[in-house]
């Protein structure tokens, strides 16, 4: 059974930083593109960032320059470093995995971790 487990969420003041982690129980982790999506209060789920098998990265315009996605294939881990956080970044952040290359219809999802940014 595939599991994606997020951690690292919490409460932070505007301008602060958080690092989210995602542990994946994927046998062939390196064959998956990994991504982060989020859902803010009263909003639809939206794409945040993704990293392909090759290491190519993609970001939503709203987080470009502030967030960095990375992966460690040896540890089956994906990370999202979030800097210069804004109140509008408040959301539940979900880790997701998609076989081969990224597309906004992942094969697997985590349960999510709450990020709250206070003004």
PDB file of C-alpha atoms in Angstrom:
ATOM      1  CA  UNK A   1       0.000   0.000   0.000  1.00  0.00           C
ATOM      2  CA  UNK A   2       1.412   3.345  -1.046  1.00  0.00           C
ATOM      3  CA  UNK A   3       1.645   5.995   1.634  1.00  0.00           C
ATOM      4  CA  UNK A   4       2.718   9.599   1.420  1.00  0.00           C
ATOM      5  CA  UNK A   5       3.194  11.187   4.825  1.00  0.00           C
ATOM      6  CA  UNK A   6       3.682  14.920   5.167  1.00  0.00           C
ATOM      7  CA  UNK A   7       5.273  16.683   8.116  1.00  0.00           C
ATOM      8  CA  UNK A   8       6.647  20.079   9.031  1.00  0.00           C
ATOM      9  CA  UNK A   9       3.525  22.196   8.965  1.00  0.00           C
ATOM     10  CA  UNK A  10       2.667  24.651  11.701  1.00  0.00           C
ATOM     11  CA  UNK A  11       2.045  28.250  12.652  1.00  0.00           C
ATOM     12  CA  UNK A  12       4.499  30.915  11.501  1.00  0.00           C
ATOM     13  CA  UNK A  13       4.504  34.687  11.270  1.00  0.00           C
ATOM     14  CA  UNK A  14       4.471  36.445   7.941  1.00  0.00           C
ATOM     15  CA  UNK A  15       7.978  36.633   6.540  1.00  0.00           C
ATOM     16  CA  UNK A  16       8.987  33.420   8.251  1.00  0.00           C
ATOM     17  CA  UNK A  17       9.997  30.045   6.856  1.00  0.00           C
ATOM     18  CA  UNK A  18       8.898  26.446   7.075  1.00  0.00           C
ATOM     19  CA  UNK A  19      10.194  23.239   5.540  1.00  0.00           C
ATOM     20  CA  UNK A  20       7.694  20.562   4.641  1.00  0.00           C
ATOM     21  CA  UNK A  21       8.764  16.959   4.238  1.00  0.00           C
ATOM     22  CA  UNK A  22       7.062  14.058   2.518  1.00  0.00           C
ATOM     23  CA  UNK A  23       8.017  10.443   3.158  1.00  0.00           C
ATOM     24  CA  UNK A  24       6.902   8.122   0.369  1.00  0.00           C
ATOM     25  CA  UNK A  25       6.545   4.358   0.541  1.00  0.00           C
ATOM     26  CA  UNK A  26       7.055   3.957  -3.192  1.00  0.00           C
ATOM     27  CA  UNK A  27       9.192   1.008  -4.251  1.00  0.00           C
ATOM     28  CA  UNK A  28      10.453   2.873  -7.292  1.00  0.00           C
ATOM     29  CA  UNK A  29      10.444   6.390  -5.890  1.00  0.00           C
ATOM     30  CA  UNK A  30      12.916   7.654  -8.452  1.00  0.00           C
ATOM     31  CA  UNK A  31      10.443   6.759 -11.236  1.00  0.00           C
ATOM     32  CA  UNK A  32       7.832   9.178  -9.912  1.00  0.00           C
ATOM     33  CA  UNK A  33       7.426  12.885 -10.277  1.00  0.00           C
ATOM     34  CA  UNK A  34       6.629  14.458  -6.916  1.00  0.00           C
ATOM     35  CA  UNK A  35       4.588  17.526  -6.221  1.00  0.00           C
ATOM     36  CA  UNK A  36       2.980  19.745  -3.642  1.00  0.00           C
ATOM     37  CA  UNK A  37      -0.512  21.140  -3.852  1.00  0.00           C
ATOM     38  CA  UNK A  38      -2.476  23.183  -1.349  1.00  0.00           C
ATOM     39  CA  UNK A  39      -6.016  24.052  -0.429  1.00  0.00           C
ATOM     40  CA  UNK A  40      -6.700  27.251   1.421  1.00  0.00           C
ATOM     41  CA  UNK A  41      -9.874  27.991   3.413  1.00  0.00           C
ATOM     42  CA  UNK A  42     -12.790  28.327   1.029  1.00  0.00           C
ATOM     43  CA  UNK A  43     -10.583  27.735  -1.989  1.00  0.00           C
ATOM     44  CA  UNK A  44     -10.063  24.960  -4.484  1.00  0.00           C
ATOM     45  CA  UNK A  45      -6.956  22.812  -4.356  1.00  0.00           C
ATOM     46  CA  UNK A  46      -4.157  24.374  -6.381  1.00  0.00           C
ATOM     47  CA  UNK A  47      -0.760  23.404  -7.697  1.00  0.00           C
ATOM     48  CA  UNK A  48       2.262  24.709  -5.781  1.00  0.00           C
ATOM     49  CA  UNK A  49       5.391  22.969  -7.068  1.00  0.00           C
ATOM     50  CA  UNK A  50       6.606  19.779  -8.708  1.00  0.00           C
ATOM     51  CA  UNK A  51       9.857  18.022  -9.442  1.00  0.00           C
ATOM     52  CA  UNK A  52      10.277  15.470 -12.200  1.00  0.00           C
ATOM     53  CA  UNK A  53      12.442  12.358 -12.238  1.00  0.00           C
ATOM     54  CA  UNK A  54      15.120  14.342 -14.004  1.00  0.00           C
ATOM     55  CA  UNK A  55      15.138  17.021 -11.320  1.00  0.00           C
ATOM     56  CA  UNK A  56      13.321  19.600 -13.428  1.00  0.00           C
ATOM     57  CA  UNK A  57      11.182  21.825 -11.238  1.00  0.00           C
ATOM     58  CA  UNK A  58       7.957  23.738 -11.772  1.00  0.00           C
ATOM     59  CA  UNK A  59       6.333  26.379  -9.602  1.00  0.00           C
ATOM     60  CA  UNK A  60       3.096  28.266  -9.399  1.00  0.00           C
ATOM     61  CA  UNK A  61       3.638  31.953 -10.129  1.00  0.00           C
ATOM     62  CA  UNK A  62       2.418  32.812  -6.647  1.00  0.00           C
ATOM     63  CA  UNK A  63       5.321  30.978  -4.977  1.00  0.00           C
ATOM     64  CA  UNK A  64       8.097  31.347  -7.543  1.00  0.00           C
ATOM     65  CA  UNK A  65      11.210  32.778  -5.950  1.00  0.00           C
ATOM     66  CA  UNK A  66       9.986  31.991  -2.427  1.00  0.00           C
ATOM     67  CA  UNK A  67       9.485  28.212  -2.413  1.00  0.00           C
ATOM     68  CA  UNK A  68      11.940  25.492  -3.412  1.00  0.00           C
ATOM     69  CA  UNK A  69      11.058  21.873  -4.059  1.00  0.00           C
ATOM     70  CA  UNK A  70      13.674  19.147  -3.810  1.00  0.00           C
ATOM     71  CA  UNK A  71      13.929  15.393  -3.538  1.00  0.00           C
ATOM     72  CA  UNK A  72      16.262  12.785  -2.067  1.00  0.00           C
ATOM     73  CA  UNK A  73      15.826   9.538  -3.982  1.00  0.00           C
ATOM     74  CA  UNK A  74      18.038   7.607  -1.557  1.00  0.00           C
ATOM     75  CA  UNK A  75      15.643   8.428   1.281  1.00  0.00           C
ATOM     76  CA  UNK A  76      12.341   8.439  -0.662  1.00  0.00           C
ATOM     77  CA  UNK A  77      11.804  12.005   0.520  1.00  0.00           C
ATOM     78  CA  UNK A  78      10.475  15.174  -1.027  1.00  0.00           C
ATOM     79  CA  UNK A  79      10.814  18.608   0.534  1.00  0.00           C
ATOM     80  CA  UNK A  80       9.259  22.021   0.138  1.00  0.00           C
ATOM     81  CA  UNK A  81      11.281  24.890   1.559  1.00  0.00           C
ATOM     82  CA  UNK A  82       8.984  27.873   2.033  1.00  0.00           C
ATOM     83  CA  UNK A  83      10.491  31.290   2.661  1.00  0.00           C
ATOM     84  CA  UNK A  84       9.008  34.776   2.943  1.00  0.00           C
ATOM     85  CA  UNK A  85       5.667  33.278   3.852  1.00  0.00           C
ATOM     86  CA  UNK A  86       2.543  35.341   3.434  1.00  0.00           C
ATOM     87  CA  UNK A  87      -0.882  35.033   5.069  1.00  0.00           C
ATOM     88  CA  UNK A  88      -2.282  33.940   1.703  1.00  0.00           C
ATOM     89  CA  UNK A  89      -0.015  30.881   1.866  1.00  0.00           C
ATOM     90  CA  UNK A  90      -2.216  29.565   4.679  1.00  0.00           C
ATOM     91  CA  UNK A  91      -3.539  26.197   3.528  1.00  0.00           C
ATOM     92  CA  UNK A  92      -3.411  22.467   3.931  1.00  0.00           C
ATOM     93  CA  UNK A  93      -0.421  21.307   1.919  1.00  0.00           C
ATOM     94  CA  UNK A  94      -0.574  17.935   0.203  1.00  0.00           C
ATOM     95  CA  UNK A  95       2.254  15.833  -1.126  1.00  0.00           C
ATOM     96  CA  UNK A  96       1.479  13.950  -4.333  1.00  0.00           C
ATOM     97  CA  UNK A  97       3.158  11.451  -6.627  1.00  0.00           C
ATOM     98  CA  UNK A  98       2.660  10.732 -10.301  1.00  0.00           C
ATOM     99  CA  UNK A  99       4.278   7.983 -12.333  1.00  0.00           C
ATOM    100  CA  UNK A 100       6.867   9.327 -14.788  1.00  0.00           C
ATOM    101  CA  UNK A 101       6.356  13.028 -15.473  1.00  0.00           C
ATOM    102  CA  UNK A 102       4.273  15.532 -13.534  1.00  0.00           C
ATOM    103  CA  UNK A 103       0.700  16.393 -14.441  1.00  0.00           C
ATOM    104  CA  UNK A 104      -1.981  17.822 -12.206  1.00  0.00           C
ATOM    105  CA  UNK A 105      -3.702  14.470 -11.793  1.00  0.00           C
ATOM    106  CA  UNK A 106      -1.481  12.629  -9.337  1.00  0.00           C
ATOM    107  CA  UNK A 107      -1.633   8.909  -8.754  1.00  0.00           C
ATOM    108  CA  UNK A 108      -1.195   9.169  -4.995  1.00  0.00           C
ATOM    109  CA  UNK A 109      -1.907  11.764  -2.314  1.00  0.00           C
ATOM    110  CA  UNK A 110      -0.897  12.313   1.266  1.00  0.00           C
ATOM    111  CA  UNK A 111      -3.242  13.331   4.072  1.00  0.00           C
ATOM    112  CA  UNK A 112      -1.975  16.876   4.210  1.00  0.00           C
ATOM    113  CA  UNK A 113      -0.280  19.127   6.728  1.00  0.00           C
ATOM    114  CA  UNK A 114      -1.636  22.471   7.903  1.00  0.00           C
ATOM    115  CA  UNK A 115       0.369  25.634   7.349  1.00  0.00           C
ATOM    116  CA  UNK A 116      -0.908  28.804   8.984  1.00  0.00           C
ATOM    117  CA  UNK A 117       0.762  32.147   8.383  1.00  0.00           C
ATOM    118  CA  UNK A 118      -0.231  34.946  10.741  1.00  0.00           C
ATOM    119  CA  UNK A 119      -0.015  38.597   9.774  1.00  0.00           C
TER     120      UNK A 119
END
